[in-house]
Coordinates of C-alpha atoms in Angstrom, one line a residue:
M83 CA -19.9 -5.6 35.2
P84 CA -21.8 -8.6 36.6
S85 CA -19.8 -11.8 37.1
E86 CA -21.7 -13.8 34.5
C87 CA -19.8 -11.9 31.8
N88 CA -16.9 -14.2 31.6
K89 CA -14.3 -12.0 30.0
T90 CA -12.1 -13.3 27.2
Y91 CA -8.7 -11.9 26.2
P92 CA -7.7 -10.8 22.7
I93 CA -5.6 -12.9 20.4
Y94 CA -3.9 -11.7 17.2
D95 CA -5.0 -13.8 14.3
Q96 CA -5.3 -13.8 10.5
A97 CA -8.6 -14.7 8.9
R98 CA -9.8 -15.6 5.4
V99 CA -12.5 -13.5 3.9
V100 CA -15.5 -15.7 3.1
S101 CA -17.8 -13.0 1.7
C102 CA -18.2 -9.2 1.5
A103 CA -21.4 -7.7 0.2
A104 CA -23.6 -4.7 0.6
V105 CA -26.5 -5.3 3.0
E106 CA -30.0 -5.4 1.6
G107 CA -32.4 -2.9 3.2
A108 CA -29.7 -0.3 4.2
N109 CA -30.4 3.1 2.8
P110 CA -28.6 4.6 0.9
K111 CA -27.7 1.5 -1.0
G112 CA -24.1 0.4 -0.3
S113 CA -23.8 2.3 2.9
V114 CA -23.6 -0.8 5.1
W115 CA -21.7 -4.0 4.3
S116 CA -21.6 -7.6 5.6
L117 CA -18.1 -9.0 6.1
V118 CA -17.9 -12.7 6.9
V119 CA -14.5 -14.0 7.9
E120 CA -13.1 -17.4 8.9
P121 CA -10.3 -17.1 11.5
S122 CA -7.4 -19.5 11.4
G123 CA -8.2 -20.3 15.0
K124 CA -4.5 -20.6 15.9
G125 CA -3.4 -17.1 16.6
C126 CA -0.3 -15.4 15.0
G127 CA 2.7 -16.5 17.0
S128 CA 0.9 -16.8 20.4
G129 CA 0.3 -20.5 20.2
K130 CA -3.1 -19.9 21.8
T131 CA -6.4 -21.1 20.5
V132 CA -8.6 -18.1 19.5
P133 CA -11.8 -18.1 21.7
L134 CA -15.2 -17.3 20.2
P135 CA -16.5 -13.9 21.1
L136 CA -19.1 -13.2 23.7
A137 CA -22.1 -11.1 22.9
G138 CA -21.2 -7.4 22.8
Q139 CA -17.5 -7.9 22.2
F140 CA -15.6 -6.5 19.2
Y141 CA -12.5 -7.1 17.0
M142 CA -9.9 -4.7 15.7
L143 CA -10.0 -5.4 11.9
Q144 CA -7.5 -4.4 9.3
A145 CA -7.0 -5.6 5.7
V146 CA -3.6 -7.1 5.1
R147 CA -3.2 -4.8 2.1
T148 CA -3.9 -1.4 3.7
N149 CA -3.2 2.3 3.5
T150 CA -4.2 2.9 7.1
L151 CA -2.1 2.8 10.2
L152 CA -4.6 1.6 12.6
A153 CA -7.1 -1.3 12.6
R154 CA -10.8 -0.4 13.0
P155 CA -13.0 -1.6 16.0
I156 CA -16.0 -3.5 14.7
S157 CA -18.6 -5.2 16.8
V158 CA -19.5 -8.9 16.2
F159 CA -22.9 -9.2 14.5
H160 CA -23.2 -13.0 14.1
V161 CA -21.2 -16.2 14.8
N162 CA -21.9 -19.0 12.4
K163 CA -20.8 -22.3 14.1
D164 CA -21.8 -24.5 11.2
G165 CA -19.1 -26.3 9.2
P166 CA -15.6 -27.3 10.2
A167 CA -14.6 -23.8 11.4
P168 CA -16.7 -21.0 13.0
K169 CA -17.2 -17.9 10.9
L170 CA -17.6 -14.3 12.2
E171 CA -19.9 -11.8 10.6
F172 CA -19.5 -8.0 11.0
L173 CA -21.8 -5.2 9.8
I174 CA -19.7 -2.3 8.7
L175 CA -20.9 1.3 8.1
L176 CA -18.9 2.6 5.1
K177 CA -17.5 5.8 6.5
G178 CA -13.8 6.5 6.0
Q179 CA -10.6 5.0 4.4
G180 CA -10.4 2.2 6.9
T181 CA -14.0 1.0 6.5
K182 CA -13.7 1.5 2.7
E183 CA -10.8 -1.0 2.6
L184 CA -12.8 -3.5 4.7
C185 CA -15.8 -3.1 2.5
S186 CA -13.7 -3.7 -0.6
L187 CA -12.3 -7.1 0.4
M188 CA -12.8 -10.1 -1.9
P189 CA -13.3 -13.8 -1.0
D190 CA -10.1 -15.4 0.1
D191 CA -8.4 -12.1 0.8
K192 CA -6.6 -12.0 4.1
I193 CA -7.6 -9.8 7.1
N194 CA -5.8 -9.3 10.4
L195 CA -7.9 -9.3 13.5
L196 CA -7.3 -8.7 17.2
G197 CA -9.9 -10.0 19.5
P198 CA -12.3 -10.7 20.9
C199 CA -11.9 -7.4 22.8
G200 CA -13.8 -5.7 25.6
N201 CA -16.5 -7.0 27.9
C202 CA -19.9 -8.3 27.1
F203 CA -23.6 -7.8 27.7
P204 CA -24.7 -9.3 31.1
C205 CA -27.5 -11.8 30.8
P206 CA -30.9 -10.8 32.2
S207 CA -31.4 -11.9 35.8
T208 CA -34.6 -13.6 36.8
P209 CA -36.6 -11.4 39.2
S210 CA -38.1 -12.9 42.2
T211 CA -41.8 -12.3 43.2
G212 CA -41.0 -12.9 46.9
S213 CA -43.5 -15.9 46.9
G214 CA -40.9 -18.6 46.2
T215 CA -41.6 -18.6 42.5
A216 CA -39.8 -16.6 39.8
D217 CA -41.2 -14.5 37.0
V218 CA -39.7 -14.9 33.5
A219 CA -37.2 -12.1 32.9
K220 CA -38.0 -9.9 29.9
A221 CA -35.5 -7.7 28.3
C222 CA -35.9 -4.6 26.2
I223 CA -33.2 -4.4 23.5
I224 CA -32.6 -1.3 21.4
G225 CA -30.4 -0.7 18.4
G226 CA -29.9 2.5 16.5
G227 CA -28.4 2.4 13.0
I228 CA -25.2 0.4 12.8
G229 CA -25.5 -0.1 16.6
V230 CA -28.1 -2.7 15.7
A231 CA -25.3 -5.1 15.0
P232 CA -24.0 -5.9 18.6
V233 CA -27.4 -5.9 20.3
A234 CA -28.8 -8.1 17.6
G235 CA -25.9 -10.5 18.1
F236 CA -26.7 -10.4 21.8
A237 CA -30.4 -11.0 21.3
E238 CA -29.6 -14.1 19.2
T239 CA -28.1 -15.7 22.4
L240 CA -31.3 -15.2 24.4
P241 CA -34.3 -17.5 24.4
A242 CA -36.8 -16.8 21.7
G243 CA -39.6 -14.5 22.8
S244 CA -37.8 -13.4 26.0
Y245 CA -37.3 -9.9 24.8
D246 CA -38.8 -7.1 22.8
F247 CA -36.6 -5.5 20.1
F248 CA -36.6 -1.8 19.0
A249 CA -34.7 -0.9 15.9
S250 CA -34.3 2.7 14.9
F251 CA -32.9 3.8 11.5
K252 CA -32.8 7.0 9.4
S253 CA -34.1 5.0 6.4
G254 CA -34.7 1.3 5.6
S255 CA -33.8 -1.5 8.0
Y256 CA -31.2 -4.2 8.3
G257 CA -29.5 -6.6 10.7
L258 CA -32.7 -8.2 12.1
E259 CA -32.6 -11.6 10.4
H260 CA -31.3 -13.6 13.3
I261 CA -33.4 -12.3 16.2
K262 CA -36.6 -13.8 17.6
P263 CA -38.2 -11.2 19.8
A264 CA -41.7 -11.3 21.3
K265 CA -42.3 -8.0 19.6
L266 CA -40.2 -6.1 17.0
T267 CA -40.7 -2.4 16.5
I268 CA -38.9 -0.5 13.8
T269 CA -38.8 3.3 13.5
T270 CA -37.4 5.2 10.6
D271 CA -36.8 8.9 10.4
D272 CA -38.2 9.1 6.8
G273 CA -41.1 6.7 7.4
S274 CA -39.8 4.2 4.9
V275 CA -40.2 1.3 7.3
G276 CA -42.4 0.9 10.5
V277 CA -43.1 3.8 12.7
H278 CA -42.4 7.3 11.2
G279 CA -40.0 9.1 13.5
M280 CA -37.0 8.6 15.7
L281 CA -36.8 6.2 18.7
P282 CA -39.0 8.4 21.0
A283 CA -41.9 7.9 18.6
A284 CA -42.1 4.3 19.8
L285 CA -40.2 4.0 23.1
T286 CA -41.0 6.2 26.0
E287 CA -40.8 6.0 29.8
E288 CA -44.4 4.9 29.9
A289 CA -43.8 2.2 27.3
L290 CA -40.9 0.8 29.4
R291 CA -43.2 0.7 32.4
Q292 CA -46.0 -1.0 30.6
G293 CA -43.6 -3.5 28.9
N294 CA -42.9 -5.2 32.2
Y295 CA -39.2 -5.3 31.4
S296 CA -36.5 -6.3 33.9
V297 CA -33.6 -4.8 32.0
V298 CA -32.7 -2.5 29.1
Y299 CA -29.8 -2.9 26.6
A300 CA -28.9 -0.5 23.9
C301 CA -26.3 0.5 21.3
G302 CA -26.4 3.3 18.8
P303 CA -25.6 7.0 18.3
T304 CA -24.7 9.0 21.5
P305 CA -27.9 11.1 21.5
M306 CA -30.0 8.0 21.3
L307 CA -28.1 6.4 24.2
A308 CA -28.5 9.5 26.3
Y309 CA -32.3 9.3 25.7
V310 CA -32.4 5.5 26.5
K311 CA -30.5 6.2 29.8
K312 CA -32.9 8.9 30.7
V313 CA -36.1 7.0 30.2
A314 CA -34.8 3.6 31.5
E315 CA -33.6 5.1 34.7
A316 CA -36.8 7.1 35.1
A317 CA -38.7 3.8 34.8
G318 CA -36.4 2.3 37.5
L319 CA -34.8 -0.2 35.2
P320 CA -31.2 -1.3 35.1
C321 CA -29.7 -0.3 31.8
Y322 CA -26.6 -1.4 29.9
L323 CA -25.2 0.7 27.0
S324 CA -22.6 -0.2 24.5
L325 CA -20.4 2.9 23.6
E326 CA -17.8 3.6 21.0
A327 CA -14.7 5.8 21.1
H328 CA -11.6 6.4 19.1
M329 CA -8.9 3.8 19.9
A330 CA -5.5 2.7 18.7
C331 CA -4.9 -0.7 20.3
G332 CA -8.1 -2.4 21.5
A333 CA -6.2 -4.1 24.3
G334 CA -6.3 -1.4 27.0
V335 CA -2.8 0.0 26.6
C336 CA -3.1 3.2 24.4
L337 CA -5.5 4.9 26.8
G338 CA -7.0 6.7 23.9
C339 CA -10.5 5.5 24.3
T340 CA -11.3 6.6 27.8
I341 CA -14.6 8.1 28.8
Q342 CA -15.5 10.0 31.9
T343 CA -17.7 8.2 34.4
T344 CA -18.8 8.8 38.0
E345 CA -16.1 6.2 38.9
G346 CA -13.4 8.0 37.0
K347 CA -12.0 7.5 33.5
K348 CA -12.7 4.1 32.0
R349 CA -11.5 2.5 28.8
C350 CA -14.1 1.6 26.2
C351 CA -11.9 -1.3 24.9
K352 CA -11.3 -2.8 28.4
E353 CA -13.9 -1.8 31.0
G354 CA -16.3 -1.4 28.1
P355 CA -17.7 -1.1 25.5
V356 CA -20.7 -2.1 27.6
F357 CA -21.3 0.2 30.6
Y358 CA -24.0 0.3 33.4
S359 CA -25.9 3.5 32.5
R360 CA -25.9 5.0 36.0
I361 CA -22.1 5.6 35.9
L362 CA -22.4 7.5 32.7
D363 CA -22.9 11.3 32.3
F364 CA -23.6 12.1 28.7
E365 CA -23.2 15.8 29.4
N366 CA -19.6 15.2 30.4
L367 CA -18.8 11.9 28.6
D368 CA -15.7 13.4 26.9
G369 CA -14.5 14.9 30.2
T370 CA -14.8 18.6 29.1
G371 CA -18.3 19.3 30.4
K372 CA -18.7 21.7 27.5
R373 CA -20.7 20.4 24.6
D374 CA -20.7 23.8 22.8
Q375 CA -16.9 24.3 22.9
V376 CA -13.8 22.4 22.2
A377 CA -10.4 23.8 23.4
G378 CA -12.1 27.1 24.0
V379 CA -13.4 27.3 20.4
K380 CA -17.2 27.5 19.9
V381 CA -18.9 24.7 18.0
Q382 CA -20.3 26.3 14.9
P383 CA -24.1 26.6 14.7
R384 CA -25.8 24.5 12.1
R385 CA -26.7 26.3 8.8
E386 CA -29.2 25.3 6.2
P387 CA -27.8 23.7 3.0
L388 CA -27.4 26.0 0.0
A389 CA -30.0 25.9 -2.7
S390 CA -27.4 27.3 -5.2
E391 CA -23.8 26.7 -5.9
P392 CA -21.3 28.3 -3.4
D393 CA -18.7 31.0 -4.5
L394 CA -15.2 29.5 -4.2
S395 CA -13.4 32.6 -5.4
V396 CA -10.8 34.2 -3.2
Q397 CA -8.7 37.4 -3.5
I398 CA -5.0 37.3 -2.5
A399 CA -3.0 40.5 -2.5
G400 CA -5.5 42.1 -4.9
V401 CA -5.4 39.1 -7.4
N402 CA -8.6 37.2 -8.0
F403 CA -8.5 33.4 -7.9
Q404 CA -11.5 31.4 -9.2
N405 CA -11.0 29.0 -6.3
P406 CA -8.4 28.6 -3.5
V407 CA -6.7 25.5 -4.9
I408 CA -3.2 26.3 -6.3
A409 CA -0.7 23.9 -7.8
S410 CA 2.4 24.1 -5.7
S411 CA 5.8 25.1 -7.0
G412 CA 8.1 22.2 -8.0
T413 CA 5.2 19.7 -8.4
F414 CA 3.4 20.9 -11.4
G415 CA 6.0 22.2 -13.8
F416 CA 4.6 25.2 -15.6
G417 CA 1.0 23.9 -15.9
T418 CA 1.1 22.6 -19.5
E419 CA 2.6 19.3 -18.5
Y420 CA -0.7 18.1 -17.1
E421 CA -3.0 19.6 -19.8
S422 CA -3.5 16.1 -21.3
V423 CA -4.2 14.6 -17.8
F424 CA -7.1 16.8 -16.6
D425 CA -8.6 20.2 -17.1
V426 CA -5.9 22.4 -15.6
N427 CA -8.1 25.5 -16.3
R428 CA -10.2 24.6 -13.4
L429 CA -7.4 25.3 -10.9
G430 CA -7.3 28.6 -9.0
G431 CA -3.6 29.1 -9.7
I432 CA -0.3 27.5 -10.7
S433 CA 3.0 28.3 -9.1
S434 CA 5.9 27.7 -11.5
K435 CA 8.9 25.5 -10.9
G436 CA 11.4 27.4 -8.7
L437 CA 13.2 29.9 -10.9
T438 CA 16.7 31.3 -10.6
L439 CA 18.4 34.0 -12.6
E440 CA 20.7 31.4 -14.3
P441 CA 19.8 27.9 -15.6
R442 CA 20.4 25.2 -13.0
Q443 CA 21.0 21.4 -13.5
G444 CA 20.1 20.6 -9.9
N445 CA 21.5 18.0 -7.6
D446 CA 23.2 14.7 -8.5
G447 CA 22.3 11.3 -7.2
I448 CA 19.0 10.0 -6.0
R449 CA 16.4 12.8 -6.1
V450 CA 13.2 11.3 -4.8
W451 CA 12.6 8.7 -2.1
E452 CA 9.3 7.4 -0.9
T453 CA 8.6 7.2 2.8
P454 CA 5.4 6.1 4.7
S455 CA 2.8 8.7 4.0
G456 CA 5.3 11.0 2.3
L457 CA 7.9 11.7 -0.3
M458 CA 11.4 13.0 0.2
N459 CA 13.1 15.1 -2.6
S460 CA 16.4 16.7 -3.4
I461 CA 15.9 18.2 -6.8
G462 CA 18.1 21.2 -6.2
L463 CA 16.1 23.8 -8.1
Q464 CA 16.7 22.5 -11.6
N465 CA 15.1 25.0 -14.0
P466 CA 15.7 26.8 -17.3
G467 CA 16.5 30.2 -15.8
I468 CA 14.3 33.3 -15.7
P469 CA 15.2 34.6 -19.2
H470 CA 14.2 31.3 -20.8
F471 CA 11.1 31.2 -18.6
I472 CA 10.0 34.6 -19.7
E473 CA 10.5 33.8 -23.4
H474 CA 9.1 30.3 -23.5
E475 CA 7.2 29.0 -20.4
L476 CA 5.5 32.1 -19.2
P477 CA 3.5 32.7 -22.4
Q478 CA 2.1 29.2 -22.0
M479 CA 1.2 29.8 -18.4
L480 CA -0.5 33.1 -19.2
A481 CA -2.6 31.4 -21.8
L482 CA -4.1 29.2 -19.1
K483 CA -7.1 30.3 -17.0
P484 CA -5.5 29.8 -13.5
V485 CA -3.5 32.7 -12.0
A486 CA 0.2 32.3 -13.1
I487 CA 2.6 32.7 -10.2
A488 CA 6.4 33.0 -10.8
N489 CA 8.3 31.2 -8.0
L490 CA 11.5 33.2 -7.6
S491 CA 14.6 31.8 -5.9
G492 CA 18.2 32.7 -5.8
S493 CA 21.6 32.0 -4.4
S494 CA 22.4 35.6 -3.4
L495 CA 20.7 38.9 -2.7
E496 CA 21.9 40.1 -6.1
T497 CA 20.4 37.1 -8.0
Y498 CA 17.1 37.5 -6.2
T499 CA 16.8 41.2 -7.1
K500 CA 18.0 40.8 -10.7
G501 CA 15.4 38.0 -11.2
A502 CA 12.7 40.2 -9.7
E503 CA 13.6 43.0 -12.0
L504 CA 13.2 40.8 -15.0
L505 CA 9.8 39.4 -13.8
D506 CA 8.5 42.9 -13.0
K507 CA 8.7 43.7 -16.7
T508 CA 6.4 40.8 -17.6
E509 CA 2.7 40.2 -17.5
V510 CA 3.0 37.6 -14.7
P511 CA 0.3 38.5 -12.1
M512 CA 2.2 37.5 -9.0
I513 CA 5.6 36.6 -7.7
E514 CA 6.2 33.9 -5.0
L515 CA 9.5 34.7 -3.3
N516 CA 11.1 31.4 -2.3
I517 CA 13.4 31.8 0.7
S518 CA 12.7 28.3 1.9
C519 CA 14.2 25.7 -0.5
P520 CA 15.9 23.0 1.7
N521 CA 17.9 21.4 -1.1
V522 CA 20.5 24.0 -2.2
S523 CA 23.9 24.8 -0.8
A524 CA 23.5 28.6 -1.1
G525 CA 20.5 30.9 -0.8
G526 CA 17.1 29.2 -0.5
A527 CA 16.2 28.4 3.1
A528 CA 19.2 30.2 4.4
F529 CA 17.4 33.5 3.7
G530 CA 14.3 32.4 5.6
M531 CA 15.9 31.2 8.8
T532 CA 16.4 34.5 10.5
C533 CA 14.4 37.8 10.8
Q534 CA 17.4 39.9 9.5
A535 CA 18.1 37.8 6.4
A536 CA 14.5 37.4 5.5
S537 CA 13.8 41.1 6.0
E538 CA 16.8 42.0 3.9
V539 CA 15.8 39.9 0.8
V540 CA 12.1 40.8 0.9
R541 CA 13.0 44.5 1.2
A542 CA 15.4 44.3 -1.7
V543 CA 12.9 42.5 -3.9
R544 CA 10.1 44.8 -2.9
A545 CA 12.2 47.7 -4.1
V546 CA 12.5 46.5 -7.6
T547 CA 9.0 45.2 -8.3
K548 CA 5.4 46.4 -7.9
K549 CA 4.0 42.9 -8.4
P550 CA 2.0 41.3 -5.6
L551 CA 4.6 39.5 -3.6
V552 CA 4.0 36.2 -1.7
V553 CA 6.9 35.1 0.5
K554 CA 7.3 31.4 0.9
L555 CA 8.8 30.4 4.2
T556 CA 10.6 27.4 5.6
P557 CA 9.3 25.5 8.7
Q558 CA 12.9 25.0 9.8
S559 CA 13.2 28.5 11.2
L560 CA 13.3 28.6 15.0
E561 CA 11.6 32.1 14.9
L562 CA 9.1 31.3 12.1
N563 CA 6.3 33.7 13.2
A564 CA 8.8 36.5 13.9
V565 CA 10.3 36.0 10.4
A566 CA 6.9 36.2 8.9
L567 CA 6.0 39.4 10.6
E568 CA 9.4 40.9 9.5
C569 CA 8.6 39.9 5.9
I570 CA 5.3 41.6 6.1
K571 CA 6.9 44.7 7.5
A572 CA 9.5 44.6 4.7
G573 CA 6.8 44.5 2.0
A574 CA 5.3 41.0 1.7
D575 CA 1.7 41.1 0.4
A576 CA 1.1 37.4 1.5
I577 CA 2.8 34.5 3.1
S578 CA 2.9 30.9 1.9
L579 CA 3.8 28.2 4.4
C580 CA 5.4 25.8 4.5
N581 CA 8.0 24.4 2.2
S582 CA 9.4 20.9 2.8
F583 CA 10.5 19.7 6.2
Q584 CA 14.1 18.5 6.3
G585 CA 14.8 14.9 6.9
I586 CA 17.4 12.2 6.3
A587 CA 17.1 8.8 4.7
I588 CA 19.7 6.0 5.0
D589 CA 20.4 3.2 2.6
I590 CA 20.8 0.4 5.2
E591 CA 22.2 -2.1 2.7
R592 CA 25.1 0.1 1.7
G593 CA 25.3 2.0 5.0
V594 CA 25.3 5.4 3.4
P595 CA 22.8 8.3 3.1
V596 CA 20.3 8.1 0.3
F597 CA 20.9 11.7 -0.8
E598 CA 24.1 13.3 -2.0
K599 CA 23.5 16.4 0.2
L600 CA 22.5 14.2 3.2
K601 CA 19.4 16.1 4.1
A602 CA 16.3 16.4 1.8
G603 CA 12.8 17.9 1.9
L604 CA 9.9 15.8 3.2
G605 CA 6.3 16.5 2.0
G606 CA 3.1 14.6 1.8
P607 CA 0.3 13.6 4.3
A608 CA 2.9 12.8 7.0
V609 CA 3.6 16.5 7.6
R610 CA 0.0 17.8 7.4
P611 CA -0.9 18.0 11.2
I612 CA 2.4 19.8 11.8
A613 CA 1.7 22.2 8.9
V614 CA -1.9 22.9 10.2
R615 CA -0.4 23.9 13.5
L616 CA 2.1 26.2 11.9
I617 CA -0.6 27.8 9.8
Y618 CA -2.8 28.2 12.9
E619 CA 0.0 29.8 14.9
L620 CA 1.1 32.0 12.0
V621 CA -2.4 33.4 11.5
Q622 CA -2.7 34.0 15.2
A623 CA 0.6 36.1 15.0
I624 CA -0.7 38.0 12.0
N625 CA -3.9 38.8 13.7
T626 CA -2.0 40.7 16.4
L627 CA -1.2 43.3 13.7
P628 CA -3.5 46.2 13.0
A629 CA -6.2 45.2 10.6
N630 CA -4.7 47.2 7.7
Q631 CA -1.4 45.4 8.0
R632 CA -2.6 41.9 8.0
V633 CA -1.9 39.8 4.9
P634 CA -3.4 36.5 3.5
V635 CA -1.8 33.1 4.1
I636 CA -1.5 30.3 1.6
A637 CA -1.2 26.9 3.3
I638 CA 1.1 24.1 2.0
G639 CA 1.8 20.8 3.6
G640 CA 0.4 17.3 2.9
I641 CA -2.9 18.4 1.3
A642 CA -4.4 15.5 -0.5
T643 CA -8.2 15.7 -0.1
W644 CA -10.9 18.3 0.2
Q645 CA -11.1 17.5 3.9
D646 CA -7.4 18.5 4.2
A647 CA -8.1 21.8 2.4
V648 CA -11.1 22.6 4.7
E649 CA -8.9 21.9 7.7
F650 CA -6.3 24.5 6.6
I651 CA -8.9 27.1 5.7
M652 CA -10.6 26.6 9.1
A653 CA -7.2 27.1 10.7
G654 CA -7.0 30.5 8.9
A655 CA -5.6 29.9 5.5
D656 CA -7.0 31.9 2.6
A657 CA -5.9 29.4 0.0
V658 CA -4.0 26.1 -0.3
Q659 CA -1.2 24.7 -2.5
V660 CA -1.2 21.1 -3.4
G661 CA 2.0 19.3 -4.3
T662 CA 2.9 15.7 -3.5
A663 CA -0.7 14.6 -3.9
T664 CA -0.6 15.2 -7.6
F665 CA 2.1 12.6 -8.0
A666 CA 0.1 10.0 -6.1
N667 CA -3.3 11.0 -7.6
P668 CA -3.0 13.3 -10.7
P669 CA -6.6 14.6 -10.5
A670 CA -6.3 15.3 -6.8
M671 CA -6.8 19.0 -7.1
I672 CA -9.9 18.7 -9.2
E673 CA -11.3 16.3 -6.6
I674 CA -10.4 18.9 -3.9
I675 CA -12.3 21.6 -5.8
D676 CA -15.4 19.5 -6.3
G677 CA -15.3 18.2 -2.7
L678 CA -14.9 21.7 -1.4
A679 CA -17.9 22.9 -3.3
A680 CA -20.0 20.0 -2.2
F681 CA -19.0 20.5 1.5
M682 CA -19.8 24.2 1.3
K683 CA -23.2 23.5 -0.2
R684 CA -24.0 20.9 2.4
K685 CA -22.9 23.0 5.3
G686 CA -24.5 26.2 4.1
Y687 CA -21.3 28.2 3.5
K688 CA -21.9 30.7 0.6
K689 CA -18.2 31.7 0.4
I690 CA -14.8 30.7 1.7
S691 CA -14.7 33.5 4.2
D692 CA -17.8 31.9 6.0
F693 CA -15.6 29.2 7.5
K694 CA -12.1 30.7 7.1
G695 CA -10.3 30.9 10.4
I696 CA -13.3 29.7 12.5
I697 CA -11.1 28.1 15.1
Q698 CA -9.3 31.5 15.4
R699 CA -12.6 33.1 16.5
S700 CA -13.4 33.3 20.2

C-alpha cells in the first residue's frame, strides 16, 4: 500500500455503549443497526493509549455478555471527536448470532474491542499536467450495501466536493449523512430510491472515463467489487477495494483470512482489508480456481422459491414420519412430559427413554454437568423397566401423533432379546436398539464397539421381532463404519448415530472427578461438527452397498437449530434426533420444523430428498 497510509496497531480495550438503534432508511426495517461506543482509551492491561482509527480500518467487536466464541470484524463508519472522549460508530448488518448480540446492546453495556485493525484507504494523489501546475484530484467512491460504511467513513476525511459517491442498495438507502460529494448517485435493485437497478445501471467504464477521476475506491459484495475492478482497470484508473473474509484474531496470527493474490496469499486483517485491485483475481480469490465446486462437490443450481408449502414427510424402514424431527432418547421422557410446554404432536417422532428389561435406578452422584457449548451426563439408564413401560407409558405415547419409538437397551444378550420379545407383542411402530450408552458398567456401548459384538446382538434381536429395527451406535468405536455395515448385514433396518461422546470432568476445588463412573457422555453443539463428519462418512460407507441393501440414517449430535438439521440432511441423513437443545430451549424442535419448512420453500425444495445427501453427489 502507499506510504501515506500510516498503519496503526491494534489495542485491546473495553468500551461503553453510548447508543444502539436501527438505522433509518434500511430495508427491511431493523436489518441494519448503528452502534456507537466510547472506548476507555487506556487499553486493557497494555498500558498503551488507544489510537483513533484511520479511514478503512476495522475493529473486532464482541459483547462482554456473549454466547459466541469469536469477536466480529466491523468497519468504522464514523468517528465523533466532539466531547471529552471520542466515540466510534459502526453500522452492523444483522446476520447471525454475533451481530444479533451486538445489535441488542443497551446504553452503558460493556463491549470488548480489538483495534484499530488492518490498513487504510490511501489518499488520492494529485495528478500533474506536465505544465508545472496540478489538477485537482477527483475520486470516485463506491459503496454497496453495508459496504457503504467504510467508504463513507473514508469520504468524510476528504475535502468536500473532491469526489463523487455511488451508493448501491437492494432497497432503501442509509449511511450517507456525513458525506459531502460533488455528486451523489444512489441505485436500488427495487427502484425504491434513485436509479432503478444495480450498480452497472449508473456506473460504467464510459462513466468512469467521462468523470475525469484520478482513482476509484470501493467496498461491497464480492460480485460488485469484481465489476468495479473490471471497469476501473478498463478505464485505466488505479482502484482500491476493501474486502472481507472469515477471521478469528484480527491481528494477523490466525491466518484464517488469507486471500489469493498475484503476489501470493495475503491476510485481509493485516495486508488488507484494502487491496490494490490489480493484484486481485476474483475468479481465484479463495485459492481454488473453481467457483462451481467446493472440495469436489458441485455447487447446487439455484431453484425458484415454492409457491406452495413443502412436503416434510419422510419414510424410515417403512414407517411414515410427518417430518424428520425426532425427540432423542433420554431427553424427552415418553413425550407426555412436554405436552404442557408446546404442541408435541407436531414432532415427527419420539424415541422413549432408554428401556431395560428390569427397572433401573441409574447412577449415583452428580448426573449432569454443563460445559462450554455442551452438557455432560451420567444418568445410567434409569427407567421403569419394559413391562411397566408397556402397561403405562406406551399407551400414552401411542395416543400422540408422532411415531412412537421404543429405545431398547440391555446388560446382556439375554436381556436384549427378552426385552425385544416383549416389545414385539405391542403396537409400538419401531424399536431403536441402543448398543451405545456410555454410562453403564455392563452392556450398552460395549456391544457397539466391535463388529462381532454388534452383529451378535442385532442378529439375536432381529430373530425375535419383526418390528422395524433402528440400531443406535456409539462414536467411540474404532471401526464405526464397519460396525454399521455388520449391523445392516445382521438385520438393521436403519442406523442412528451418534450417541454421546465420552469425556471426563474434574472438580478442581476437591481434586476429584465430577462423575462417580469417571467418564460421562458429552452432547450439545460442541460435538456437532464431529457428528456431521461421522454421518457423512457413514452414508458414504452405506452407499458402497448394493442399492437394495442400503438403509436410512438418523443423525444425532448437537442439533439445536434448523440450520443444523439442514447440515445433517445435506450430509446424507434421512432424519434428525434433537436432544440437549430441548433442555436449553424447550420449543427448539418446533423452531427447527418451522425453519426447515421456510428454508425449503425459499430454496425451492419440494421434499426432503431434494437436498438429502447433496454433498455425497458427484
